[in-house]
PDB file of C-alpha atoms in Angstrom:
ATOM      1  CA  MET A  77     215.806  90.659 103.037  1.00  0.00           C
ATOM      2  CA  GLY A  78     212.410  89.579 101.758  1.00  0.00           C
ATOM      3  CA  ILE A  79     211.502  86.360  99.946  1.00  0.00           C
ATOM      4  CA  ARG A  80     211.688  88.028  96.516  1.00  0.00           C
ATOM      5  CA  GLU A  81     215.118  89.478  97.243  1.00  0.00           C
ATOM      6  CA  ARG A  82     216.399  86.126  98.530  1.00  0.00           C
ATOM      7  CA  LYS A  83     215.177  84.353  95.394  1.00  0.00           C
ATOM      8  CA  LEU A  84     216.819  86.958  93.188  1.00  0.00           C
ATOM      9  CA  LYS A  85     220.094  86.677  95.082  1.00  0.00           C
ATOM     10  CA  HIS A  86     219.981  82.880  94.858  1.00  0.00           C
ATOM     11  CA  LYS A  87     219.450  83.140  91.100  1.00  0.00           C
ATOM     12  CA  GLU A  88     222.367  85.550  90.645  1.00  0.00           C
ATOM     13  CA  ASP A  89     224.633  83.448  92.887  1.00  0.00           C
ATOM     14  CA  LEU A  90     223.798  80.321  90.886  1.00  0.00           C
ATOM     15  CA  LYS A  91     224.461  82.067  87.573  1.00  0.00           C
ATOM     16  CA  GLN A  92     227.829  83.239  88.883  1.00  0.00           C
ATOM     17  CA  SER A  93     228.659  79.712  90.071  1.00  0.00           C
ATOM     18  CA  ILE A  94     227.895  78.420  86.568  1.00  0.00           C
ATOM     19  CA  LEU A  95     230.168  81.043  85.012  1.00  0.00           C
ATOM     20  CA  ASP A  96     232.994  80.400  87.472  1.00  0.00           C
ATOM     21  CA  ALA A  97     232.842  76.655  86.898  1.00  0.00           C
ATOM     22  CA  ALA A  98     232.730  77.051  83.126  1.00  0.00           C
ATOM     23  CA  LYS A  99     235.675  79.442  83.189  1.00  0.00           C
ATOM     24  CA  GLN A 100     237.787  76.953  85.108  1.00  0.00           C
ATOM     25  CA  LEU A 101     236.833  74.095  82.794  1.00  0.00           C
ATOM     26  CA  PHE A 102     237.441  76.100  79.620  1.00  0.00           C
ATOM     27  CA  GLN A 103     240.888  76.963  80.922  1.00  0.00           C
ATOM     28  CA  ARG A 104     241.720  73.496  82.240  1.00  0.00           C
ATOM     29  CA  GLU A 105     240.210  71.231  79.579  1.00  0.00           C
ATOM     30  CA  GLY A 106     239.560  73.506  76.613  1.00  0.00           C
ATOM     31  CA  TYR A 107     236.320  74.742  75.114  1.00  0.00           C
ATOM     32  CA  GLU A 108     235.597  71.709  72.944  1.00  0.00           C
ATOM     33  CA  ALA A 109     236.124  69.228  75.791  1.00  0.00           C
ATOM     34  CA  THR A 110     233.833  71.151  78.120  1.00  0.00           C
ATOM     35  CA  SER A 111     230.167  70.206  78.100  1.00  0.00           C
ATOM     36  CA  ILE A 112     227.099  71.465  79.931  1.00  0.00           C
ATOM     37  CA  ARG A 113     227.099  68.141  81.791  1.00  0.00           C
ATOM     38  CA  LYS A 114     230.659  68.724  83.004  1.00  0.00           C
ATOM     39  CA  ILE A 115     229.832  72.248  84.110  1.00  0.00           C
ATOM     40  CA  ALA A 116     226.806  70.935  85.999  1.00  0.00           C
ATOM     41  CA  ALA A 117     228.900  68.240  87.686  1.00  0.00           C
ATOM     42  CA  GLU A 118     231.440  70.861  88.756  1.00  0.00           C
ATOM     43  CA  ILE A 119     228.801  72.738  90.773  1.00  0.00           C
ATOM     44  CA  GLU A 120     226.816  69.597  91.695  1.00  0.00           C
ATOM     45  CA  PHE A 121     223.651  70.573  89.864  1.00  0.00           C
ATOM     46  CA  SER A 122     221.766  68.904  87.051  1.00  0.00           C
ATOM     47  CA  PRO A 123     222.312  70.026  83.437  1.00  0.00           C
ATOM     48  CA  THR A 124     218.641  70.974  83.391  1.00  0.00           C
ATOM     49  CA  THR A 125     219.323  73.651  85.997  1.00  0.00           C
ATOM     50  CA  ILE A 126     221.988  75.268  83.799  1.00  0.00           C
ATOM     51  CA  TYR A 127     219.619  75.293  80.812  1.00  0.00           C
ATOM     52  CA  LEU A 128     217.247  77.440  82.877  1.00  0.00           C
ATOM     53  CA  TYR A 129     219.819  80.254  82.647  1.00  0.00           C
ATOM     54  CA  TYR A 130     221.907  79.583  79.519  1.00  0.00           C
ATOM     55  CA  LYS A 131     220.762  77.884  76.317  1.00  0.00           C
ATOM     56  CA  ASP A 132     224.213  76.423  75.517  1.00  0.00           C
ATOM     57  CA  LYS A 133     227.898  76.690  76.391  1.00  0.00           C
ATOM     58  CA  ALA A 134     228.432  79.325  73.683  1.00  0.00           C
ATOM     59  CA  GLU A 135     226.084  81.623  75.592  1.00  0.00           C
ATOM     60  CA  ILE A 136     228.031  80.886  78.782  1.00  0.00           C
ATOM     61  CA  ALA A 137     231.297  81.760  77.019  1.00  0.00           C
ATOM     62  CA  HIS A 138     229.740  84.982  75.775  1.00  0.00           C
ATOM     63  CA  ALA A 139     228.643  85.920  79.298  1.00  0.00           C
ATOM     64  CA  LEU A 140     232.205  85.341  80.538  1.00  0.00           C
ATOM     65  CA  HIS A 141     233.505  87.325  77.580  1.00  0.00           C
ATOM     66  CA  ARG A 142     231.376  90.311  78.629  1.00  0.00           C
ATOM     67  CA  GLU A 143     232.352  89.905  82.270  1.00  0.00           C
ATOM     68  CA  GLY A 144     236.036  90.069  81.326  1.00  0.00           C
ATOM     69  CA  PHE A 145     235.575  93.238  79.297  1.00  0.00           C
ATOM     70  CA  LYS A 146     233.795  94.850  82.255  1.00  0.00           C
ATOM     71  CA  ILE A 147     236.742  94.103  84.554  1.00  0.00           C
ATOM     72  CA  MET A 148     239.197  95.494  82.021  1.00  0.00           C
ATOM     73  CA  ALA A 149     237.084  98.606  81.418  1.00  0.00           C
ATOM     74  CA  ASP A 150     236.977  99.307  85.161  1.00  0.00           C
ATOM     75  CA  GLN A 151     240.777  99.188  85.255  1.00  0.00           C
ATOM     76  CA  PHE A 152     241.120 101.479  82.238  1.00  0.00           C
ATOM     77  CA  ARG A 153     238.608 103.965  83.658  1.00  0.00           C
ATOM     78  CA  VAL A 154     240.941 105.070  86.469  1.00  0.00           C
ATOM     79  CA  LEU A 155     243.504 106.235  83.877  1.00  0.00           C
ATOM     80  CA  SER A 156     241.317 109.106  82.701  1.00  0.00           C
ATOM     81  CA  TYR A 157     242.997 111.453  85.199  1.00  0.00           C
ATOM     82  CA  ILE A 158     246.324 111.235  83.305  1.00  0.00           C
ATOM     83  CA  GLU A 159     246.417 114.417  81.234  1.00  0.00           C
ATOM     84  CA  ASP A 160     249.377 113.711  78.956  1.00  0.00           C
ATOM     85  CA  PRO A 161     248.019 111.470  76.157  1.00  0.00           C
ATOM     86  CA  PHE A 162     251.285 109.577  75.587  1.00  0.00           C
ATOM     87  CA  GLU A 163     251.654 108.857  79.316  1.00  0.00           C
ATOM     88  CA  ARG A 164     248.027 107.719  79.333  1.00  0.00           C
ATOM     89  CA  LEU A 165     248.728 105.405  76.390  1.00  0.00           C
ATOM     90  CA  LYS A 166     251.729 103.932  78.230  1.00  0.00           C
ATOM     91  CA  ALA A 167     249.578 103.392  81.321  1.00  0.00           C
ATOM     92  CA  MET A 168     246.952 101.646  79.192  1.00  0.00           C
ATOM     93  CA  GLY A 169     249.654  99.312  77.916  1.00  0.00           C
ATOM     94  CA  ARG A 170     250.786  98.452  81.429  1.00  0.00           C
ATOM     95  CA  VAL A 171     247.197  97.841  82.558  1.00  0.00           C
ATOM     96  CA  TYR A 172     246.572  95.631  79.517  1.00  0.00           C
ATOM     97  CA  LEU A 173     249.681  93.548  80.230  1.00  0.00           C
ATOM     98  CA  GLN A 174     248.787  93.166  83.895  1.00  0.00           C
ATOM     99  CA  PHE A 175     245.189  92.278  83.072  1.00  0.00           C
ATOM    100  CA  ALA A 176     246.393  89.500  80.764  1.00  0.00           C
ATOM    101  CA  ILE A 177     248.576  88.087  83.546  1.00  0.00           C
ATOM    102  CA  ASP A 178     246.138  88.532  86.442  1.00  0.00           C
ATOM    103  CA  TYR A 179     243.054  87.411  84.485  1.00  0.00           C
ATOM    104  CA  ALA A 180     244.587  84.929  82.042  1.00  0.00           C
ATOM    105  CA  ASP A 181     241.384  82.873  81.891  1.00  0.00           C
ATOM    106  CA  TYR A 182     239.338  85.920  80.890  1.00  0.00           C
ATOM    107  CA  TYR A 183     242.017  87.067  78.442  1.00  0.00           C
ATOM    108  CA  GLU A 184     241.861  83.722  76.644  1.00  0.00           C
ATOM    109  CA  LEU A 185     238.087  84.025  76.291  1.00  0.00           C
ATOM    110  CA  MET A 186     238.246  87.655  75.154  1.00  0.00           C
ATOM    111  CA  PHE A 187     241.142  87.613  72.731  1.00  0.00           C
ATOM    112  CA  VAL A 188     242.319  84.067  71.961  1.00  0.00           C
ATOM    113  CA  MET A 189     239.438  81.580  71.872  1.00  0.00           C
ATOM    114  CA  LYS A 190     237.439  81.782  68.647  1.00  0.00           C
ATOM    115  CA  GLU A 191     234.148  80.421  70.019  1.00  0.00           C
ATOM    116  CA  PRO A 192     232.950  83.521  71.945  1.00  0.00           C
ATOM    117  CA  ILE A 193     233.490  85.830  68.969  1.00  0.00           C
ATOM    118  CA  GLN A 194     231.856  83.294  66.647  1.00  0.00           C
ATOM    119  CA  HIS A 195     228.825  83.309  68.942  1.00  0.00           C
ATOM    120  CA  ILE A 196     228.733  87.109  68.799  1.00  0.00           C
ATOM    121  CA  SER A 197     229.070  87.079  65.020  1.00  0.00           C
ATOM    122  CA  GLY A 198     226.215  84.609  64.725  1.00  0.00           C
ATOM    123  CA  CYS A 199     223.819  86.240  67.170  1.00  0.00           C
ATOM    124  CA  PHE A 200     224.578  89.953  67.152  1.00  0.00           C
ATOM    125  CA  ASP A 201     225.333  92.810  64.788  1.00  0.00           C
ATOM    126  CA  MET A 202     229.109  93.224  65.123  1.00  0.00           C
ATOM    127  CA  GLU A 203     228.663  96.987  64.702  1.00  0.00           C
ATOM    128  CA  GLU A 204     226.729  96.905  67.972  1.00  0.00           C
ATOM    129  CA  TRP A 205     229.293  94.812  69.861  1.00  0.00           C
ATOM    130  CA  LYS A 206     229.393  97.235  72.764  1.00  0.00           C
ATOM    131  CA  GLU A 207     232.170  95.750  74.897  1.00  0.00           C
ATOM    132  CA  GLY A 208     234.761  95.351  72.183  1.00  0.00           C
ATOM    133  CA  ALA A 209     233.777  98.586  70.448  1.00  0.00           C
ATOM    134  CA  GLU A 210     234.198 100.619  73.636  1.00  0.00           C
ATOM    135  CA  ALA A 211     237.621  99.109  74.367  1.00  0.00           C
ATOM    136  CA  PHE A 212     238.888  99.818  70.851  1.00  0.00           C
ATOM    137  CA  HIS A 213     237.349 103.306  70.850  1.00  0.00           C
ATOM    138  CA  LEU A 214     239.248 104.112  74.057  1.00  0.00           C
ATOM    139  CA  LEU A 215     242.532 103.089  72.438  1.00  0.00           C
ATOM    140  CA  GLN A 216     241.718 104.949  69.227  1.00  0.00           C
ATOM    141  CA  SER A 217     240.795 108.108  71.141  1.00  0.00           C
ATOM    142  CA  ASN A 218     244.145 108.006  72.913  1.00  0.00           C
ATOM    143  CA  ILE A 219     245.978 107.513  69.622  1.00  0.00           C
ATOM    144  CA  ILE A 220     244.194 110.557  68.156  1.00  0.00           C
ATOM    145  CA  ALA A 221     245.039 112.608  71.262  1.00  0.00           C
ATOM    146  CA  CYS A 222     248.685 111.546  70.879  1.00  0.00           C
ATOM    147  CA  GLN A 223     248.619 112.645  67.236  1.00  0.00           C
ATOM    148  CA  GLU A 224     247.303 116.030  68.301  1.00  0.00           C
ATOM    149  CA  ALA A 225     250.302 116.218  70.645  1.00  0.00           C
ATOM    150  CA  GLY A 226     252.699 115.485  67.800  1.00  0.00           C
ATOM    151  CA  TYR A 227     253.076 111.682  67.873  1.00  0.00           C
ATOM    152  CA  PHE A 228     252.357 109.202  65.059  1.00  0.00           C
ATOM    153  CA  LYS A 229     252.068 111.928  62.426  1.00  0.00           C
ATOM    154  CA  GLY A 230     250.951 110.827  58.992  1.00  0.00           C
ATOM    155  CA  PHE A 231     249.437 107.555  60.170  1.00  0.00           C
ATOM    156  CA  ASP A 232     245.799 106.582  59.887  1.00  0.00           C
ATOM    157  CA  PRO A 233     244.640 106.524  63.545  1.00  0.00           C
ATOM    158  CA  THR A 234     242.491 103.414  63.116  1.00  0.00           C
ATOM    159  CA  ALA A 235     245.250 101.420  61.431  1.00  0.00           C
ATOM    160  CA  PHE A 236     247.814 102.641  63.957  1.00  0.00           C
ATOM    161  CA  SER A 237     245.502 101.628  66.798  1.00  0.00           C
ATOM    162  CA  MET A 238     245.367  98.142  65.289  1.00  0.00           C
ATOM    163  CA  VAL A 239     249.177  98.043  65.154  1.00  0.00           C
ATOM    164  CA  VAL A 240     249.449  99.000  68.833  1.00  0.00           C
ATOM    165  CA  TRP A 241     246.765  96.525  69.905  1.00  0.00           C
ATOM    166  CA  SER A 242     248.106  93.639  67.838  1.00  0.00           C
ATOM    167  CA  THR A 243     251.643  94.222  69.164  1.00  0.00           C
ATOM    168  CA  MET A 244     250.429  94.206  72.771  1.00  0.00           C
ATOM    169  CA  HIS A 245     248.229  91.186  72.123  1.00  0.00           C
ATOM    170  CA  GLY A 246     251.114  89.290  70.570  1.00  0.00           C
ATOM    171  CA  LEU A 247     253.317  90.042  73.552  1.00  0.00           C
ATOM    172  CA  CYS A 248     250.597  88.971  76.027  1.00  0.00           C
ATOM    173  CA  THR A 249     249.819  85.761  74.139  1.00  0.00           C
ATOM    174  CA  LEU A 250     253.481  84.778  73.829  1.00  0.00           C
ATOM    175  CA  LYS A 251     253.842  85.292  77.581  1.00  0.00           C
ATOM    176  CA  LEU A 252     250.666  83.440  78.591  1.00  0.00           C
ATOM    177  CA  HIS A 253     251.383  80.436  76.364  1.00  0.00           C
ATOM    178  CA  GLY A 254     254.980  80.120  77.504  1.00  0.00           C
ATOM    179  CA  HIS A 255     256.617  80.896  74.161  1.00  0.00           C
ATOM    180  CA  LEU A 256     258.243  84.129  75.345  1.00  0.00           C
ATOM    181  CA  ASP A 257     259.939  82.544  78.351  1.00  0.00           C
ATOM    182  CA  HIS A 258     260.957  79.473  76.334  1.00  0.00           C
ATOM    183  CA  VAL A 259     262.704  81.474  73.607  1.00  0.00           C
ATOM    184  CA  ILE A 260     264.416  83.736  76.133  1.00  0.00           C
ATOM    185  CA  ARG A 261     265.606  80.753  78.151  1.00  0.00           C
ATOM    186  CA  GLU A 262     266.717  78.602  75.210  1.00  0.00           C
ATOM    187  CA  LYS A 263     268.409  81.408  73.289  1.00  0.00           C
ATOM    188  CA  GLY A 264     269.905  83.130  76.315  1.00  0.00           C
ATOM    189  CA  LEU A 265     268.278  86.444  75.463  1.00  0.00           C
ATOM    190  CA  PHE A 266     268.179  89.521  77.699  1.00  0.00           C
ATOM    191  CA  GLU A 267     270.982  88.500  80.040  1.00  0.00           C
ATOM    192  CA  GLY A 268     270.847  90.576  83.200  1.00  0.00           C
ATOM    193  CA  VAL A 269     267.288  91.714  82.511  1.00  0.00           C
ATOM    194  CA  GLU A 270     265.033  90.923  85.467  1.00  0.00           C
ATOM    195  CA  ASP A 271     261.692  91.080  83.631  1.00  0.00           C
ATOM    196  CA  ALA A 272     261.859  90.344  79.897  1.00  0.00           C
ATOM    197  CA  LEU A 273     258.153  91.089  79.408  1.00  0.00           C
ATOM    198  CA  GLN A 274     258.453  94.591  80.841  1.00  0.00           C
ATOM    199  CA  HIS A 275     261.755  95.140  79.056  1.00  0.00           C
ATOM    200  CA  THR A 276     260.144  94.296  75.712  1.00  0.00           C
ATOM    201  CA  PHE A 277     257.180  96.527  76.515  1.00  0.00           C
ATOM    202  CA  GLU A 278     259.431  99.463  77.395  1.00  0.00           C
ATOM    203  CA  THR A 279     261.310  98.932  74.129  1.00  0.00           C
ATOM    204  CA  PHE A 280     258.011  99.178  72.254  1.00  0.00           C
ATOM    205  CA  VAL A 281     257.208 102.373  74.182  1.00  0.00           C
ATOM    206  CA  GLN A 282     260.542 103.870  73.129  1.00  0.00           C
ATOM    207  CA  PHE A 283     259.750 102.970  69.521  1.00  0.00           C
ATOM    208  CA  LEU A 284     256.390 104.744  69.781  1.00  0.00           C
ATOM    209  CA  LYS A 285     257.989 107.765  71.449  1.00  0.00           C
ATOM    210  CA  GLY A 286     260.450 108.016  68.579  1.00  0.00           C
ATOM    211  CA  THR A 287     257.641 108.829  66.157  1.00  0.00           C
ATOM    212  CA  LYS A 288     257.357 112.375  67.549  1.00  0.00           C
TER     213      LYS A 288
END
């Protein structure tokens, strides 16, 4: 590896260290309580070093936001081999749930925290928001394919896609923030059910299947 390649690798490694530290701080202390100075202290660099790569913490949050969508897109991509559109939609739901659990910090940045999307709204044309647009287009395409197979007849595919997404998001958020487990525990719901999250998801799937 030559000098140029080593410098480039050092730069990329440092940028990733900044993102990793920021992600941990956003999750642990919240976005508002996290400062560039705190991020710098986490990786034992000066704030000036961070400003060489990111102009502010909103830009850092946006970079993490994009990184999260890339991970999720990679997981969705392997589902393209599933020919039956309804089975593919079910698989997407399972992947989405598992992504929210396995990458809770990214999920918060992508779908819960308002700051990253505010940064996008302020700096970019929302019609050209590639990451979010591609994710929603994938869902919408599957909904349309399901309609062609006889499901969800009479529904506007865009609106129905929003219903599916918002239902899954609500379930993920309730789980991640502890509300789902609290209500189940306090109210004694789902006795004998080993996994209430999956049980609720499968119930939603049965509801969707009933539209055929």
